[in-house]
mmCIF file with all atom_site columns, C-alpha atoms in Angstrom:
data_model
loop_
_atom_site.group_PDB
_atom_site.id
_atom_site.type_symbol
_atom_site.label_atom_id
_atom_site.label_alt_id
_atom_site.label_comp_id
_atom_site.label_asym_id
_atom_site.label_entity_id
_atom_site.label_seq_id
_atom_site.pdbx_PDB_ins_code
_atom_site.Cartn_x
_atom_site.Cartn_y
_atom_site.Cartn_z
_atom_site.occupancy
_atom_site.B_iso_or_equiv
_atom_site.pdbx_formal_charge
_atom_site.auth_seq_id
_atom_site.auth_comp_id
_atom_site.auth_asym_id
_atom_site.auth_atom_id
_atom_site.pdbx_PDB_model_num
ATOM 1   C CA . MET Q 1 1   ? 113.057 164.143 148.098 1.00 0.00 ? 1   MET Q CA 1
ATOM 2   C CA . THR Q 1 2   ? 110.066 165.728 149.777 1.00 0.00 ? 2   THR Q CA 1
ATOM 3   C CA . GLU Q 1 3   ? 106.899 163.753 150.517 1.00 0.00 ? 3   GLU Q CA 1
ATOM 4   C CA . GLN Q 1 4   ? 104.935 165.996 148.157 1.00 0.00 ? 4   GLN Q CA 1
ATOM 5   C CA . VAL Q 1 5   ? 107.315 165.300 145.256 1.00 0.00 ? 5   VAL Q CA 1
ATOM 6   C CA . GLN Q 1 6   ? 107.248 161.572 145.996 1.00 0.00 ? 6   GLN Q CA 1
ATOM 7   C CA . THR Q 1 7   ? 103.424 161.623 146.036 1.00 0.00 ? 7   THR Q CA 1
ATOM 8   C CA . THR Q 1 8   ? 103.321 163.583 142.772 1.00 0.00 ? 8   THR Q CA 1
ATOM 9   C CA . GLN Q 1 9   ? 105.698 161.146 141.098 1.00 0.00 ? 9   GLN Q CA 1
ATOM 10  C CA . ALA Q 1 10  ? 103.654 158.178 142.345 1.00 0.00 ? 10  ALA Q CA 1
ATOM 11  C CA . CYS Q 1 11  ? 100.487 159.739 140.886 1.00 0.00 ? 11  CYS Q CA 1
ATOM 12  C CA . MET Q 1 12  ? 102.235 160.352 137.580 1.00 0.00 ? 12  MET Q CA 1
ATOM 13  C CA . ARG Q 1 13  ? 103.404 156.728 137.451 1.00 0.00 ? 13  ARG Q CA 1
ATOM 14  C CA . ALA Q 1 14  ? 99.856  155.526 138.202 1.00 0.00 ? 14  ALA Q CA 1
ATOM 15  C CA . GLN Q 1 15  ? 98.450  157.725 135.441 1.00 0.00 ? 15  GLN Q CA 1
ATOM 16  C CA . ALA Q 1 16  ? 101.063 156.498 132.984 1.00 0.00 ? 16  ALA Q CA 1
ATOM 17  C CA . ALA Q 1 17  ? 100.321 152.874 133.873 1.00 0.00 ? 17  ALA Q CA 1
ATOM 18  C CA . GLY Q 1 18  ? 96.601  153.417 133.446 1.00 0.00 ? 18  GLY Q CA 1
ATOM 19  C CA . TYR Q 1 19  ? 93.965  150.957 134.573 1.00 0.00 ? 19  TYR Q CA 1
ATOM 20  C CA . ALA Q 1 20  ? 93.884  147.191 134.178 1.00 0.00 ? 20  ALA Q CA 1
ATOM 21  C CA . VAL Q 1 21  ? 90.414  146.239 132.973 1.00 0.00 ? 21  VAL Q CA 1
ATOM 22  C CA . ASP Q 1 22  ? 88.656  143.989 135.494 1.00 0.00 ? 22  ASP Q CA 1
ATOM 23  C CA . ASN Q 1 23  ? 85.600  143.118 133.433 1.00 0.00 ? 23  ASN Q CA 1
ATOM 24  C CA . ALA Q 1 24  ? 83.029  144.205 130.876 1.00 0.00 ? 24  ALA Q CA 1
ATOM 25  C CA . VAL Q 1 25  ? 79.275  144.565 131.152 1.00 0.00 ? 25  VAL Q CA 1
ATOM 26  C CA . ILE Q 1 26  ? 77.234  144.090 127.989 1.00 0.00 ? 26  ILE Q CA 1
ATOM 27  C CA . LEU Q 1 27  ? 73.715  145.526 128.179 1.00 0.00 ? 27  LEU Q CA 1
ATOM 28  C CA . ALA Q 1 28  ? 71.412  143.211 126.214 1.00 0.00 ? 28  ALA Q CA 1
ATOM 29  C CA . ALA Q 1 29  ? 68.053  143.389 128.004 1.00 0.00 ? 29  ALA Q CA 1
ATOM 30  C CA . GLY Q 1 30  ? 66.111  145.847 125.862 1.00 0.00 ? 30  GLY Q CA 1
ATOM 31  C CA . GLU Q 1 31  ? 63.067  145.119 123.722 1.00 0.00 ? 31  GLU Q CA 1
ATOM 32  C CA . ALA Q 1 32  ? 64.326  147.045 120.665 1.00 0.00 ? 32  ALA Q CA 1
ATOM 33  C CA . SER Q 1 33  ? 60.783  148.234 119.936 1.00 0.00 ? 33  SER Q CA 1
ATOM 34  C CA . ARG Q 1 34  ? 62.004  150.491 117.121 1.00 0.00 ? 34  ARG Q CA 1
ATOM 35  C CA . PHE Q 1 35  ? 63.058  147.360 115.240 1.00 0.00 ? 35  PHE Q CA 1
ATOM 36  C CA . ALA Q 1 36  ? 59.633  145.732 115.335 1.00 0.00 ? 36  ALA Q CA 1
ATOM 37  C CA . PRO Q 1 37  ? 58.571  143.428 113.769 1.00 0.00 ? 37  PRO Q CA 1
ATOM 38  C CA . LEU Q 1 38  ? 62.146  142.074 113.424 1.00 0.00 ? 38  LEU Q CA 1
ATOM 39  C CA . SER Q 1 39  ? 62.592  142.220 117.192 1.00 0.00 ? 39  SER Q CA 1
ATOM 40  C CA . PHE Q 1 40  ? 59.485  140.080 117.668 1.00 0.00 ? 40  PHE Q CA 1
ATOM 41  C CA . GLU Q 1 41  ? 61.496  137.148 116.315 1.00 0.00 ? 41  GLU Q CA 1
ATOM 42  C CA . LYS Q 1 42  ? 64.759  137.665 118.198 1.00 0.00 ? 42  LYS Q CA 1
ATOM 43  C CA . PRO Q 1 43  ? 66.455  140.295 120.349 1.00 0.00 ? 43  PRO Q CA 1
ATOM 44  C CA . LYS Q 1 44  ? 68.495  142.927 118.533 1.00 0.00 ? 44  LYS Q CA 1
ATOM 45  C CA . PRO Q 1 45  ? 71.888  141.678 119.847 1.00 0.00 ? 45  PRO Q CA 1
ATOM 46  C CA . MET Q 1 46  ? 71.166  138.473 117.902 1.00 0.00 ? 46  MET Q CA 1
ATOM 47  C CA . PHE Q 1 47  ? 70.901  140.311 114.585 1.00 0.00 ? 47  PHE Q CA 1
ATOM 48  C CA . GLU Q 1 48  ? 73.605  139.459 112.067 1.00 0.00 ? 48  GLU Q CA 1
ATOM 49  C CA . VAL Q 1 49  ? 75.844  142.090 110.515 1.00 0.00 ? 49  VAL Q CA 1
ATOM 50  C CA . ARG Q 1 50  ? 78.247  140.986 107.786 1.00 0.00 ? 50  ARG Q CA 1
ATOM 51  C CA . GLY Q 1 51  ? 77.585  137.377 108.692 1.00 0.00 ? 51  GLY Q CA 1
ATOM 52  C CA . GLU Q 1 52  ? 78.315  137.765 112.416 1.00 0.00 ? 52  GLU Q CA 1
ATOM 53  C CA . VAL Q 1 53  ? 75.924  137.858 115.367 1.00 0.00 ? 53  VAL Q CA 1
ATOM 54  C CA . LEU Q 1 54  ? 76.377  141.238 117.055 1.00 0.00 ? 54  LEU Q CA 1
ATOM 55  C CA . ILE Q 1 55  ? 76.803  140.005 120.628 1.00 0.00 ? 55  ILE Q CA 1
ATOM 56  C CA . ASP Q 1 56  ? 79.077  137.136 119.588 1.00 0.00 ? 56  ASP Q CA 1
ATOM 57  C CA . ARG Q 1 57  ? 81.359  139.564 117.781 1.00 0.00 ? 57  ARG Q CA 1
ATOM 58  C CA . MET Q 1 58  ? 81.508  141.907 120.784 1.00 0.00 ? 58  MET Q CA 1
ATOM 59  C CA . ILE Q 1 59  ? 82.340  139.075 123.191 1.00 0.00 ? 59  ILE Q CA 1
ATOM 60  C CA . ALA Q 1 60  ? 85.049  137.845 120.805 1.00 0.00 ? 60  ALA Q CA 1
ATOM 61  C CA . GLN Q 1 61  ? 86.552  141.340 120.530 1.00 0.00 ? 61  GLN Q CA 1
ATOM 62  C CA . LEU Q 1 62  ? 86.599  141.786 124.306 1.00 0.00 ? 62  LEU Q CA 1
ATOM 63  C CA . GLN Q 1 63  ? 88.261  138.416 124.793 1.00 0.00 ? 63  GLN Q CA 1
ATOM 64  C CA . GLU Q 1 64  ? 90.781  139.055 122.015 1.00 0.00 ? 64  GLU Q CA 1
ATOM 65  C CA . ALA Q 1 65  ? 91.703  142.294 123.800 1.00 0.00 ? 65  ALA Q CA 1
ATOM 66  C CA . GLY Q 1 66  ? 92.378  140.377 127.029 1.00 0.00 ? 66  GLY Q CA 1
ATOM 67  C CA . VAL Q 1 67  ? 89.166  141.085 128.968 1.00 0.00 ? 67  VAL Q CA 1
ATOM 68  C CA . ARG Q 1 68  ? 88.600  137.808 130.791 1.00 0.00 ? 68  ARG Q CA 1
ATOM 69  C CA . GLN Q 1 69  ? 85.319  138.408 132.656 1.00 0.00 ? 69  GLN Q CA 1
ATOM 70  C CA . ILE Q 1 70  ? 82.208  139.489 130.794 1.00 0.00 ? 70  ILE Q CA 1
ATOM 71  C CA . TYR Q 1 71  ? 78.724  139.968 132.246 1.00 0.00 ? 71  TYR Q CA 1
ATOM 72  C CA . VAL Q 1 72  ? 75.821  139.926 129.785 1.00 0.00 ? 72  VAL Q CA 1
ATOM 73  C CA . VAL Q 1 73  ? 72.686  141.478 131.282 1.00 0.00 ? 73  VAL Q CA 1
ATOM 74  C CA . VAL Q 1 74  ? 69.541  140.110 129.639 1.00 0.00 ? 74  VAL Q CA 1
ATOM 75  C CA . GLY Q 1 75  ? 65.785  140.622 129.964 1.00 0.00 ? 75  GLY Q CA 1
ATOM 76  C CA . TYR Q 1 76  ? 63.693  140.561 126.792 1.00 0.00 ? 76  TYR Q CA 1
ATOM 77  C CA . MET Q 1 77  ? 63.730  137.061 125.250 1.00 0.00 ? 77  MET Q CA 1
ATOM 78  C CA . ALA Q 1 78  ? 66.318  136.085 127.862 1.00 0.00 ? 78  ALA Q CA 1
ATOM 79  C CA . GLU Q 1 79  ? 66.284  132.433 126.813 1.00 0.00 ? 79  GLU Q CA 1
ATOM 80  C CA . ALA Q 1 80  ? 67.845  133.395 123.470 1.00 0.00 ? 80  ALA Q CA 1
ATOM 81  C CA . PHE Q 1 81  ? 71.079  134.101 125.349 1.00 0.00 ? 81  PHE Q CA 1
ATOM 82  C CA . ASP Q 1 82  ? 71.227  130.766 127.207 1.00 0.00 ? 82  ASP Q CA 1
ATOM 83  C CA . TYR Q 1 83  ? 73.977  129.441 124.919 1.00 0.00 ? 83  TYR Q CA 1
ATOM 84  C CA . LEU Q 1 84  ? 76.323  132.123 126.301 1.00 0.00 ? 84  LEU Q CA 1
ATOM 85  C CA . LYS Q 1 85  ? 76.277  130.383 129.685 1.00 0.00 ? 85  LYS Q CA 1
ATOM 86  C CA . ASP Q 1 86  ? 78.609  127.791 128.141 1.00 0.00 ? 86  ASP Q CA 1
ATOM 87  C CA . VAL Q 1 87  ? 81.152  130.377 126.967 1.00 0.00 ? 87  VAL Q CA 1
ATOM 88  C CA . ASP Q 1 88  ? 84.254  130.595 129.183 1.00 0.00 ? 88  ASP Q CA 1
ATOM 89  C CA . GLY Q 1 89  ? 84.487  133.899 131.023 1.00 0.00 ? 89  GLY Q CA 1
ATOM 90  C CA . VAL Q 1 90  ? 80.885  134.901 130.295 1.00 0.00 ? 90  VAL Q CA 1
ATOM 91  C CA . GLU Q 1 91  ? 78.172  135.147 132.951 1.00 0.00 ? 91  GLU Q CA 1
ATOM 92  C CA . VAL Q 1 92  ? 74.566  135.826 131.991 1.00 0.00 ? 92  VAL Q CA 1
ATOM 93  C CA . VAL Q 1 93  ? 72.659  138.003 134.490 1.00 0.00 ? 93  VAL Q CA 1
ATOM 94  C CA . PHE Q 1 94  ? 68.883  138.445 134.309 1.00 0.00 ? 94  PHE Q CA 1
ATOM 95  C CA . ASN Q 1 95  ? 67.391  141.915 134.784 1.00 0.00 ? 95  ASN Q CA 1
ATOM 96  C CA . PRO Q 1 96  ? 63.796  141.396 136.011 1.00 0.00 ? 96  PRO Q CA 1
ATOM 97  C CA . ASP Q 1 97  ? 62.952  145.098 135.621 1.00 0.00 ? 97  ASP Q CA 1
ATOM 98  C CA . TYR Q 1 98  ? 64.127  145.566 132.033 1.00 0.00 ? 98  TYR Q CA 1
ATOM 99  C CA . ALA Q 1 99  ? 60.630  146.508 130.764 1.00 0.00 ? 99  ALA Q CA 1
ATOM 100 C CA . ASP Q 1 100 ? 60.110  149.255 133.345 1.00 0.00 ? 100 ASP Q CA 1
ATOM 101 C CA . MET Q 1 101 ? 63.554  150.651 134.079 1.00 0.00 ? 101 MET Q CA 1
ATOM 102 C CA . ASN Q 1 102 ? 65.673  149.717 131.063 1.00 0.00 ? 102 ASN Q CA 1
ATOM 103 C CA . ASN Q 1 103 ? 69.486  150.192 131.235 1.00 0.00 ? 103 ASN Q CA 1
ATOM 104 C CA . PHE Q 1 104 ? 69.231  151.716 134.698 1.00 0.00 ? 104 PHE Q CA 1
ATOM 105 C CA . ALA Q 1 105 ? 67.987  148.368 136.015 1.00 0.00 ? 105 ALA Q CA 1
ATOM 106 C CA . SER Q 1 106 ? 70.556  146.469 133.961 1.00 0.00 ? 106 SER Q CA 1
ATOM 107 C CA . LEU Q 1 107 ? 73.410  148.346 135.615 1.00 0.00 ? 107 LEU Q CA 1
ATOM 108 C CA . TYR Q 1 108 ? 71.799  147.816 139.005 1.00 0.00 ? 108 TYR Q CA 1
ATOM 109 C CA . ALA Q 1 109 ? 71.682  144.054 138.324 1.00 0.00 ? 109 ALA Q CA 1
ATOM 110 C CA . VAL Q 1 110 ? 75.494  144.003 138.142 1.00 0.00 ? 110 VAL Q CA 1
ATOM 111 C CA . ALA Q 1 111 ? 76.243  146.871 140.527 1.00 0.00 ? 111 ALA Q CA 1
ATOM 112 C CA . ASP Q 1 112 ? 78.312  144.581 142.751 1.00 0.00 ? 112 ASP Q CA 1
ATOM 113 C CA . LYS Q 1 113 ? 80.489  143.631 139.742 1.00 0.00 ? 113 LYS Q CA 1
ATOM 114 C CA . LEU Q 1 114 ? 81.438  147.148 138.639 1.00 0.00 ? 114 LEU Q CA 1
ATOM 115 C CA . ALA Q 1 115 ? 85.107  147.999 139.092 1.00 0.00 ? 115 ALA Q CA 1
ATOM 116 C CA . ASN Q 1 116 ? 87.497  148.993 136.288 1.00 0.00 ? 116 ASN Q CA 1
ATOM 117 C CA . SER Q 1 117 ? 84.765  148.109 133.842 1.00 0.00 ? 117 SER Q CA 1
ATOM 118 C CA . TYR Q 1 118 ? 83.699  148.529 130.262 1.00 0.00 ? 118 TYR Q CA 1
ATOM 119 C CA . ILE Q 1 119 ? 79.985  149.230 129.811 1.00 0.00 ? 119 ILE Q CA 1
ATOM 120 C CA . CYS Q 1 120 ? 78.819  148.258 126.324 1.00 0.00 ? 120 CYS Q CA 1
ATOM 121 C CA . SER Q 1 121 ? 75.589  148.141 124.332 1.00 0.00 ? 121 SER Q CA 1
ATOM 122 C CA . ALA Q 1 122 ? 75.108  144.696 122.829 1.00 0.00 ? 122 ALA Q CA 1
ATOM 123 C CA . ASP Q 1 123 ? 73.729  145.992 119.544 1.00 0.00 ? 123 ASP Q CA 1
ATOM 124 C CA . GLN Q 1 124 ? 76.797  147.875 118.352 1.00 0.00 ? 124 GLN Q CA 1
ATOM 125 C CA . TYR Q 1 125 ? 79.215  146.747 115.648 1.00 0.00 ? 125 TYR Q CA 1
ATOM 126 C CA . TYR Q 1 126 ? 82.835  147.884 115.602 1.00 0.00 ? 126 TYR Q CA 1
ATOM 127 C CA . THR Q 1 127 ? 84.751  147.271 112.381 1.00 0.00 ? 127 THR Q CA 1
ATOM 128 C CA . GLU Q 1 128 ? 87.993  147.387 114.392 1.00 0.00 ? 128 GLU Q CA 1
ATOM 129 C CA . ASN Q 1 129 ? 88.534  146.147 117.935 1.00 0.00 ? 129 ASN Q CA 1
ATOM 130 C CA . VAL Q 1 130 ? 88.139  149.186 120.201 1.00 0.00 ? 130 VAL Q CA 1
ATOM 131 C CA . PHE Q 1 131 ? 88.876  147.326 123.438 1.00 0.00 ? 131 PHE Q CA 1
ATOM 132 C CA . ALA Q 1 132 ? 92.094  146.818 125.426 1.00 0.00 ? 132 ALA Q CA 1
ATOM 133 C CA . ALA Q 1 133 ? 93.181  145.052 128.607 1.00 0.00 ? 133 ALA Q CA 1
ATOM 134 C CA . GLN Q 1 134 ? 94.805  148.271 129.843 1.00 0.00 ? 134 GLN Q CA 1
ATOM 135 C CA . VAL Q 1 135 ? 93.091  151.673 129.575 1.00 0.00 ? 135 VAL Q CA 1
ATOM 136 C CA . SER Q 1 136 ? 94.885  154.957 130.126 1.00 0.00 ? 136 SER Q CA 1
ATOM 137 C CA . ALA Q 1 137 ? 91.914  156.844 131.624 1.00 0.00 ? 137 ALA Q CA 1
ATOM 138 C CA . PRO Q 1 138 ? 88.146  156.583 132.178 1.00 0.00 ? 138 PRO Q CA 1
ATOM 139 C CA . TYR Q 1 139 ? 86.174  157.720 129.147 1.00 0.00 ? 139 TYR Q CA 1
ATOM 140 C CA . CYS Q 1 140 ? 82.870  157.764 127.303 1.00 0.00 ? 140 CYS Q CA 1
ATOM 141 C CA . SER Q 1 141 ? 82.656  157.437 123.533 1.00 0.00 ? 141 SER Q CA 1
ATOM 142 C CA . ALA Q 1 142 ? 80.942  159.824 121.166 1.00 0.00 ? 142 ALA Q CA 1
ATOM 143 C CA . VAL Q 1 143 ? 80.286  160.054 117.455 1.00 0.00 ? 143 VAL Q CA 1
ATOM 144 C CA . CYS Q 1 144 ? 79.499  162.982 115.190 1.00 0.00 ? 144 CYS Q CA 1
ATOM 145 C CA . SER Q 1 145 ? 75.849  163.250 114.226 1.00 0.00 ? 145 SER Q CA 1
ATOM 146 C CA . THR Q 1 146 ? 73.817  165.577 112.040 1.00 0.00 ? 146 THR Q CA 1
ATOM 147 C CA . GLU Q 1 147 ? 70.457  164.333 113.338 1.00 0.00 ? 147 GLU Q CA 1
ATOM 148 C CA . PRO Q 1 148 ? 68.420  166.927 115.272 1.00 0.00 ? 148 PRO Q CA 1
ATOM 149 C CA . GLY Q 1 149 ? 67.388  166.388 118.877 1.00 0.00 ? 149 GLY Q CA 1
ATOM 150 C CA . GLY Q 1 150 ? 68.166  163.408 121.077 1.00 0.00 ? 150 GLY Q CA 1
ATOM 151 C CA . GLU Q 1 151 ? 70.998  162.969 123.530 1.00 0.00 ? 151 GLU Q CA 1
ATOM 152 C CA . ARG Q 1 152 ? 73.930  165.240 122.946 1.00 0.00 ? 152 ARG Q CA 1
ATOM 153 C CA . ILE Q 1 153 ? 77.137  166.101 124.741 1.00 0.00 ? 153 ILE Q CA 1
ATOM 154 C CA . LEU Q 1 154 ? 79.030  169.360 124.894 1.00 0.00 ? 154 LEU Q CA 1
ATOM 155 C CA . VAL Q 1 155 ? 82.821  169.340 125.007 1.00 0.00 ? 155 VAL Q CA 1
ATOM 156 C CA . ARG Q 1 156 ? 84.840  172.357 126.107 1.00 0.00 ? 156 ARG Q CA 1
ATOM 157 C CA . ASP Q 1 157 ? 88.640  172.373 125.972 1.00 0.00 ? 157 ASP Q CA 1
ATOM 158 C CA . GLY Q 1 158 ? 88.694  168.644 125.293 1.00 0.00 ? 158 GLY Q CA 1
ATOM 159 C CA . LYS Q 1 159 ? 86.638  167.773 128.370 1.00 0.00 ? 159 LYS Q CA 1
ATOM 160 C CA . LEU Q 1 160 ? 83.025  166.668 128.797 1.00 0.00 ? 160 LEU Q CA 1
ATOM 161 C CA . ALA Q 1 161 ? 81.175  169.780 129.984 1.00 0.00 ? 161 ALA Q CA 1
ATOM 162 C CA . GLU Q 1 162 ? 77.483  168.931 129.702 1.00 0.00 ? 162 GLU Q CA 1
ATOM 163 C CA . VAL Q 1 163 ? 75.171  166.049 128.840 1.00 0.00 ? 163 VAL Q CA 1
ATOM 164 C CA . GLY Q 1 164 ? 71.681  166.523 127.506 1.00 0.00 ? 164 GLY Q CA 1
ATOM 165 C CA . VAL Q 1 165 ? 70.050  168.244 124.565 1.00 0.00 ? 165 VAL Q CA 1
ATOM 166 C CA . VAL Q 1 166 ? 72.673  170.905 123.921 1.00 0.00 ? 166 VAL Q CA 1
ATOM 167 C CA . GLU Q 1 167 ? 74.166  172.565 120.865 1.00 0.00 ? 167 GLU Q CA 1
ATOM 168 C CA . SER Q 1 168 ? 76.678  169.975 119.725 1.00 0.00 ? 168 SER Q CA 1
ATOM 169 C CA . ASN Q 1 169 ? 77.190  167.539 116.886 1.00 0.00 ? 169 ASN Q CA 1
ATOM 170 C CA . LEU Q 1 170 ? 78.404  164.833 119.262 1.00 0.00 ? 170 LEU Q CA 1
ATOM 171 C CA . ARG Q 1 171 ? 76.201  161.973 120.415 1.00 0.00 ? 171 ARG Q CA 1
ATOM 172 C CA . LEU Q 1 172 ? 77.058  159.575 123.243 1.00 0.00 ? 172 LEU Q CA 1
ATOM 173 C CA . GLN Q 1 173 ? 77.568  156.205 121.556 1.00 0.00 ? 173 GLN Q CA 1
ATOM 174 C CA . GLY Q 1 174 ? 79.996  153.354 121.964 1.00 0.00 ? 174 GLY Q CA 1
ATOM 175 C CA . PRO Q 1 175 ? 81.696  151.825 124.963 1.00 0.00 ? 175 PRO Q CA 1
ATOM 176 C CA . VAL Q 1 176 ? 82.273  153.557 128.275 1.00 0.00 ? 176 VAL Q CA 1
ATOM 177 C CA . PHE Q 1 177 ? 85.142  152.758 130.622 1.00 0.00 ? 177 PHE Q CA 1
ATOM 178 C CA . LEU Q 1 178 ? 84.629  153.387 134.348 1.00 0.00 ? 178 LEU Q CA 1
ATOM 179 C CA . ASP Q 1 179 ? 87.426  153.234 136.879 1.00 0.00 ? 179 ASP Q CA 1
ATOM 180 C CA . ALA Q 1 180 ? 86.842  151.588 140.262 1.00 0.00 ? 180 ALA Q CA 1
ATOM 181 C CA . ALA Q 1 181 ? 86.377  154.921 142.084 1.00 0.00 ? 181 ALA Q CA 1
ATOM 182 C CA . TYR Q 1 182 ? 83.656  156.044 139.684 1.00 0.00 ? 182 TYR Q CA 1
ATOM 183 C CA . SER Q 1 183 ? 82.047  152.594 139.798 1.00 0.00 ? 183 SER Q CA 1
ATOM 184 C CA . THR Q 1 184 ? 81.842  152.814 143.588 1.00 0.00 ? 184 THR Q CA 1
ATOM 185 C CA . ARG Q 1 185 ? 80.132  156.195 143.351 1.00 0.00 ? 185 ARG Q CA 1
ATOM 186 C CA . LEU Q 1 186 ? 77.797  154.972 140.595 1.00 0.00 ? 186 LEU Q CA 1
ATOM 187 C CA . THR Q 1 187 ? 76.836  151.952 142.688 1.00 0.00 ? 187 THR Q CA 1
ATOM 188 C CA . GLU Q 1 188 ? 75.859  154.270 145.540 1.00 0.00 ? 188 GLU Q CA 1
ATOM 189 C CA . ILE Q 1 189 ? 73.744  156.382 143.198 1.00 0.00 ? 189 ILE Q CA 1
ATOM 190 C CA . LEU Q 1 190 ? 72.051  153.312 141.710 1.00 0.00 ? 190 LEU Q CA 1
ATOM 191 C CA . ALA Q 1 191 ? 71.224  151.915 145.142 1.00 0.00 ? 191 ALA Q CA 1
ATOM 192 C CA . LYS Q 1 192 ? 69.773  155.234 146.308 1.00 0.00 ? 192 LYS Q CA 1
ATOM 193 C CA . ALA Q 1 193 ? 67.745  155.938 143.185 1.00 0.00 ? 193 ALA Q CA 1
ATOM 194 C CA . TYR Q 1 194 ? 66.491  152.460 142.350 1.00 0.00 ? 194 TYR Q CA 1
ATOM 195 C CA . SER Q 1 195 ? 63.331  152.794 144.427 1.00 0.00 ? 195 SER Q CA 1
ATOM 196 C CA . ASP Q 1 196 ? 62.526  156.232 142.982 1.00 0.00 ? 196 ASP Q CA 1
ATOM 197 C CA . PRO Q 1 197 ? 59.425  155.972 140.716 1.00 0.00 ? 197 PRO Q CA 1
ATOM 198 C CA . ALA Q 1 198 ? 60.889  158.745 138.563 1.00 0.00 ? 198 ALA Q CA 1
ATOM 199 C CA . CYS Q 1 199 ? 63.523  156.305 137.348 1.00 0.00 ? 199 CYS Q CA 1
ATOM 200 C CA . ALA Q 1 200 ? 60.880  154.115 135.733 1.00 0.00 ? 200 ALA Q CA 1
ATOM 201 C CA . HIS Q 1 201 ? 59.485  154.932 132.326 1.00 0.00 ? 201 HIS Q CA 1
#
């Protein structure tokens, strides 16, 4: 068997095995200004849907799927999340720049934790558990939308071709799974761009 064939077979086995999930990052630092005045009383991840607190449900779904380490990045009304510090496998990380740099700063706050990682928004509700301990490939989630404007993605031949305001009915929404190689590259980008004033809003 040639070395090239052996290498190809090893790559195919790795792809078939997929990626073991190392951890999940839940982004929960935002002010949710669009939900004012409700968000003046508590952060949006603390809202109840069908009798369940959004962030509690997401943590439970991740743990049920076998994800053992979860980082919750907080900022706005951070003290509301203090009870999560007592939950096994959950670490609460404070993002001091949440008001100026939003999710960019939240990812930077856990940049050293990113590996084979889920990235999740704390305010989303999944009727079925969308998580797993083993993931076949890196991905980003999208949903169909008829609303004009806003963030859109363009898919060509089943692959992500463009992100931005493009002609598409798909909107980036839901969890993202990054593999360790992409996380390493993202960490480099975050470190380089963090001091750029253009990243603030």
